[in-house]
CSV table of C-alpha atoms in Angstrom, one decimal:
chain,number,residue,atom,x,y,z
D,1,LYS,CA,130.1,170.3,3.1
D,2,ARG,CA,127.8,173.4,2.7
D,3,GLY,CA,128.7,176.7,1.1
D,4,ALA,CA,127.8,180.2,2.0
D,5,GLY,CA,124.4,180.0,0.4
D,6,GLY,CA,123.5,176.8,2.2
D,7,ARG,CA,124.1,174.7,-0.8
D,8,GLU,CA,125.6,171.3,-0.7
D,9,LEU,CA,129.0,171.1,-2.3
D,10,ARG,CA,130.2,167.8,-3.6
D,11,THR,CA,133.8,167.2,-2.8
D,12,PRO,CA,135.9,165.3,-5.3
D,13,PRO,CA,136.3,161.7,-4.5
D,14,GLU,CA,139.2,160.6,-2.5
D,15,ASN,CA,140.0,157.5,-4.5
D,16,ALA,CA,139.0,155.6,-7.7
D,17,TYR,CA,136.8,153.2,-5.8
D,18,VAL,CA,134.4,155.9,-4.6
D,19,GLN,CA,134.4,157.4,-8.1
D,20,SER,CA,133.4,154.1,-9.6
D,21,LEU,CA,130.6,153.7,-7.1
D,22,MET,CA,129.3,157.2,-7.9
D,23,THR,CA,129.4,156.4,-11.6
D,24,GLN,CA,127.4,153.2,-11.0
D,25,LEU,CA,124.9,155.1,-8.9
D,26,ASP,CA,124.3,157.6,-11.7
D,27,GLN,CA,123.9,154.8,-14.3
D,28,ALA,CA,121.4,153.0,-12.0
D,29,THR,CA,119.5,156.3,-11.6
D,30,VAL,CA,119.3,156.7,-15.4
D,31,GLU,CA,118.3,153.0,-15.9
D,32,ALA,CA,115.6,153.3,-13.2
D,33,LYS,CA,114.2,156.4,-14.9
D,34,THR,CA,114.2,154.6,-18.2
D,35,THR,CA,112.6,151.6,-16.8
D,36,SER,CA,109.9,153.7,-15.1
D,37,GLU,CA,109.1,155.4,-18.5
D,38,GLU,CA,108.9,151.9,-20.2
D,39,MET,CA,106.6,150.7,-17.5
D,40,GLN,CA,104.4,153.7,-18.0
D,41,ASN,CA,104.3,153.0,-21.8
D,42,ILE,CA,103.5,149.3,-21.1
D,43,ASN,CA,100.7,150.3,-18.7
D,44,ALA,CA,99.3,152.6,-21.4
D,45,GLN,CA,99.4,149.9,-24.0
D,46,ILE,CA,97.7,147.5,-21.5
D,47,ALA,CA,95.0,150.0,-20.9
D,48,THR,CA,94.5,150.4,-24.7
D,49,VAL,CA,94.3,146.7,-25.3
D,50,THR,CA,91.9,146.3,-22.3
D,51,ARG,CA,89.6,148.9,-23.7
D,52,ARG,CA,89.6,147.2,-27.1
D,53,LEU,CA,88.9,143.8,-25.5
D,54,ASP,CA,86.0,145.4,-23.5
D,55,SER,CA,84.6,146.8,-26.7
D,56,THR,CA,84.9,143.5,-28.7
D,57,PRO,CA,81.4,142.1,-27.7
D,58,LYS,CA,79.8,145.3,-28.8
D,59,ARG,CA,81.7,145.1,-32.1
D,60,GLU,CA,80.6,141.5,-32.6
D,61,GLN,CA,77.0,142.6,-32.0
D,62,GLU,CA,77.3,145.3,-34.5
D,63,LEU,CA,78.8,142.8,-37.0
D,64,VAL,CA,75.9,140.4,-36.5
D,65,LEU,CA,73.4,143.2,-37.0
D,66,LEU,CA,75.2,144.3,-40.2
D,67,THR,CA,75.3,140.8,-41.5
D,68,ARG,CA,71.6,140.3,-40.8
D,69,ASP,CA,70.8,143.5,-42.5
D,70,TYR,CA,72.9,142.5,-45.5
D,71,ASP,CA,71.2,139.2,-45.8
D,72,THR,CA,67.8,140.8,-45.6
D,73,THR,CA,68.8,143.4,-48.2
D,74,ARG,CA,70.1,140.7,-50.5
D,75,GLU,CA,66.9,138.6,-50.3
D,76,LEU,CA,64.9,141.8,-51.0
D,77,PHE,CA,67.1,142.5,-54.0
D,78,LYS,CA,66.6,139.0,-55.4
D,79,SER,CA,62.9,139.3,-54.9
D,80,LEU,CA,62.9,142.6,-56.7
D,81,LEU,CA,64.9,141.2,-59.6
D,82,THR,CA,62.5,138.3,-59.9
D,83,LYS,CA,59.5,140.6,-59.9
D,84,ARG,CA,61.2,142.8,-62.5
D,85,GLY,CA,61.8,139.7,-64.7
D,86,GLU,CA,58.2,138.6,-64.4
D,87,ALA,CA,57.0,142.1,-65.2
D,88,ASN,CA,59.2,142.3,-68.3
D,89,MET,CA,58.0,138.9,-69.4
D,90,ALA,CA,54.4,139.9,-68.9
D,91,ALA,CA,55.0,143.1,-70.8
D,92,GLU,CA,56.6,141.2,-73.7
D,93,LEU,CA,53.7,138.7,-73.8
D,94,GLU,CA,51.1,141.5,-73.8
D,95,GLN,CA,52.9,143.1,-76.7
D,96,LYS,CA,53.1,139.9,-78.7
D,97,GLN,CA,49.6,138.7,-77.9
D,98,GLN,CA,48.0,142.1,-78.5
D,99,GLY,CA,47.0,142.7,-75.0
D,100,GLU,CA,46.3,139.1,-73.9
D,101,SER,CA,47.5,138.5,-70.4
D,102,PHE,CA,48.5,135.2,-68.8
D,103,ARG,CA,48.3,134.4,-65.1
D,104,VAL,CA,49.1,131.3,-63.2
D,105,ILE,CA,45.9,130.4,-61.4
D,106,GLU,CA,47.2,127.3,-59.6
D,107,PRO,CA,50.8,126.0,-59.6
D,108,ALA,CA,51.4,122.5,-61.0
D,109,ARG,CA,51.6,119.8,-58.4
D,110,LEU,CA,53.2,116.4,-58.7
D,111,PRO,CA,50.9,113.4,-58.3
D,112,GLU,CA,51.2,111.5,-55.1
D,113,ARG,CA,51.0,108.1,-56.8
D,114,PRO,CA,50.9,107.0,-60.5
D,115,ALA,CA,47.5,106.8,-62.1
D,116,GLY,CA,48.4,103.6,-63.9
D,117,PRO,CA,48.9,100.9,-64.8
D,118,ASN,CA,47.7,99.0,-61.8
D,119,ARG,CA,50.7,96.7,-61.4
D,120,PHE,CA,48.9,94.2,-59.1
D,121,ARG,CA,45.9,93.8,-61.5
D,122,LEU,CA,48.3,93.6,-64.4
D,123,LEU,CA,50.3,90.9,-62.6
D,124,LEU,CA,47.1,88.9,-61.9
D,125,VAL,CA,46.1,89.2,-65.6
D,126,GLY,CA,49.5,88.1,-66.7
D,127,LEU,CA,49.5,85.2,-64.2
D,128,ALA,CA,46.1,84.1,-65.4
D,129,LEU,CA,47.2,84.2,-69.0
D,130,ALA,CA,50.4,82.2,-68.1
D,131,ILE,CA,48.4,79.5,-66.3
D,132,GLY,CA,45.9,79.3,-69.2
D,133,ALA,CA,48.7,79.0,-71.7
D,134,ALA,CA,50.4,76.3,-69.6
D,135,GLY,CA,47.1,74.4,-69.3
D,136,ALA,CA,46.5,74.7,-73.0
D,137,ALA,CA,50.0,73.4,-73.7
D,138,VAL,CA,49.5,70.4,-71.4
D,139,VAL,CA,46.2,69.5,-73.2
D,140,LEU,CA,47.8,69.9,-76.6
D,141,ALA,CA,50.7,67.7,-75.6
D,142,GLU,CA,48.3,65.0,-74.3
D,143,GLN,CA,46.4,65.1,-77.6
D,144,VAL,CA,49.5,64.9,-79.7
D,145,ASP,CA,51.2,62.2,-77.6
D,146,THR,CA,50.0,58.7,-78.9
D,147,SER,CA,52.0,56.5,-76.4
D,148,PHE,CA,50.4,54.2,-73.8
D,149,ARG,CA,51.1,54.7,-70.2
D,150,ARG,CA,48.6,52.4,-68.5
D,151,VAL,CA,47.2,48.9,-69.3
D,152,ASP,CA,43.7,50.4,-69.4
D,153,GLU,CA,44.7,52.6,-72.3
D,154,VAL,CA,45.9,49.6,-74.3
D,155,ARG,CA,42.7,47.6,-73.6
D,156,SER,CA,40.4,50.5,-74.5
D,157,THR,CA,42.3,51.3,-77.7
D,158,LEU,CA,43.3,47.9,-79.2
D,159,PRO,CA,40.9,45.0,-79.8
D,160,LEU,CA,43.5,42.6,-78.6
D,161,PRO,CA,43.7,41.0,-75.2
D,162,VAL,CA,46.6,42.0,-72.9
D,163,LEU,CA,48.5,38.9,-71.9
D,164,SER,CA,51.0,40.6,-69.5
D,165,ALA,CA,52.3,44.0,-68.4
D,166,ILE,CA,55.9,44.6,-67.7
D,167,PRO,CA,56.4,47.1,-64.9
D,168,ARG,CA,58.4,50.2,-65.6
D,169,ILE,CA,62.1,49.7,-64.6
D,170,THR,CA,63.6,53.1,-63.7
D,171,THR,CA,67.3,53.3,-64.2
D,172,GLU,CA,69.8,56.0,-63.2
D,173,HIS,CA,69.7,57.3,-66.7
D,174,ASP,CA,65.9,57.6,-66.6
D,175,ARG,CA,66.0,59.5,-63.3
D,176,THR,CA,68.6,61.9,-64.7
D,177,HIS,CA,66.6,62.3,-67.8
D,178,GLY,CA,63.4,63.0,-65.8
D,179,LEU,CA,65.2,65.5,-63.6
D,180,ARG,CA,66.5,67.3,-66.7
D,181,GLN,CA,63.0,67.3,-68.2
D,182,ARG,CA,61.6,68.9,-65.0
D,183,ARG,CA,64.3,71.5,-65.0
D,184,TRP,CA,63.6,72.3,-68.6
D,185,ALA,CA,59.9,72.5,-67.8
D,186,THR,CA,60.5,74.9,-64.9
D,187,ALA,CA,62.7,77.1,-67.1
D,188,ALA,CA,60.1,77.1,-69.9
D,189,ILE,CA,57.4,78.2,-67.4
D,190,CYS,CA,59.7,81.0,-66.1
D,191,VAL,CA,60.4,82.1,-69.7
D,192,GLY,CA,56.7,81.9,-70.5
D,193,LEU,CA,55.9,84.2,-67.5
D,194,CYS,CA,58.5,86.7,-68.6
D,195,VAL,CA,57.2,86.6,-72.2
D,196,VAL,CA,53.6,87.2,-71.0
D,197,ALA,CA,54.7,90.0,-68.7
D,198,GLY,CA,56.8,91.7,-71.4
D,199,THR,CA,54.0,91.3,-73.9
D,200,SER,CA,51.5,92.8,-71.4
D,201,PHE,CA,53.8,95.7,-70.9
D,202,MET,CA,54.3,96.3,-74.7
D,203,VAL,CA,50.6,96.0,-75.3
D,204,ALA,CA,49.7,98.4,-72.5
D,205,HIS,CA,52.5,100.9,-73.4
D,206,ASP,CA,50.9,104.0,-75.0
D,207,ASN,CA,47.5,102.2,-75.0
D,208,GLU,CA,45.3,104.5,-72.8
D,209,GLY,CA,42.2,102.5,-73.5
D,210,LEU,CA,43.6,99.2,-72.2
D,211,VAL,CA,45.3,100.9,-69.3
D,212,ALA,CA,42.0,102.6,-68.3
D,213,LEU,CA,40.2,99.2,-68.7
D,214,LEU,CA,42.7,97.4,-66.4
D,215,THR,CA,43.2,100.2,-63.9
D,216,GLY,CA,39.9,102.0,-63.8
D,217,SER,CA,41.6,105.4,-64.0
D,218,THR,CA,39.2,106.9,-66.5
D,219,SER,CA,37.5,109.0,-63.9
D,220,GLN,CA,40.8,110.2,-62.5
D,221,THR,CA,41.9,111.2,-66.0
D,222,ALA,CA,38.6,113.0,-66.7
D,223,THR,CA,38.9,114.8,-63.4
D,224,ALA,CA,42.5,115.9,-64.1
D,225,SER,CA,41.5,117.1,-67.6
D,226,GLY,CA,38.5,119.0,-66.1
D,227,ARG,CA,40.9,120.9,-63.8
């Protein structure tokens, strides 16, 4: 119904059912308004987050630049500290040495290979000494041993005729004894080589003259000392 001023007048509901529907309509209107406001807030938050995400690469670039500048500044700071330490050391040396200054003309370099001893030549010398010692031992053993091994040796040594010669009978004990003797001889040769090598090392240790004679490194030493 409309009143005198043309306004709409709401008549009271006729029953409780209509009143309930009107109440539900009002609640739905309020909830719709609240939901609309929440959606606006959510859209605003989404826009804010989107702007932050869009600006993330730029922030990362700025962080990379700042990190690079920091590393450069740190290296420069270390270099300045090193130079300051060198300057302080030089100043102290000048004060102690009454004005004498020291400067590194050429930094020390590690040698590419050892100057001596020449291991191959030293090994050859040791091997020659070992072979010579073994030969001398064999000759000495032959001179000391007075036993006869052949009939000719008996005939040439004794003025008596040889009636008969019994061939050598080799038993299992003899073969075992011979094998043991060969093993002992091999072990003795190895020990002799080790002794000769150790003796050569002990003799050449701290013996610059012998090392120079064996390696020919006199010229290298002279050149190094000349530098």
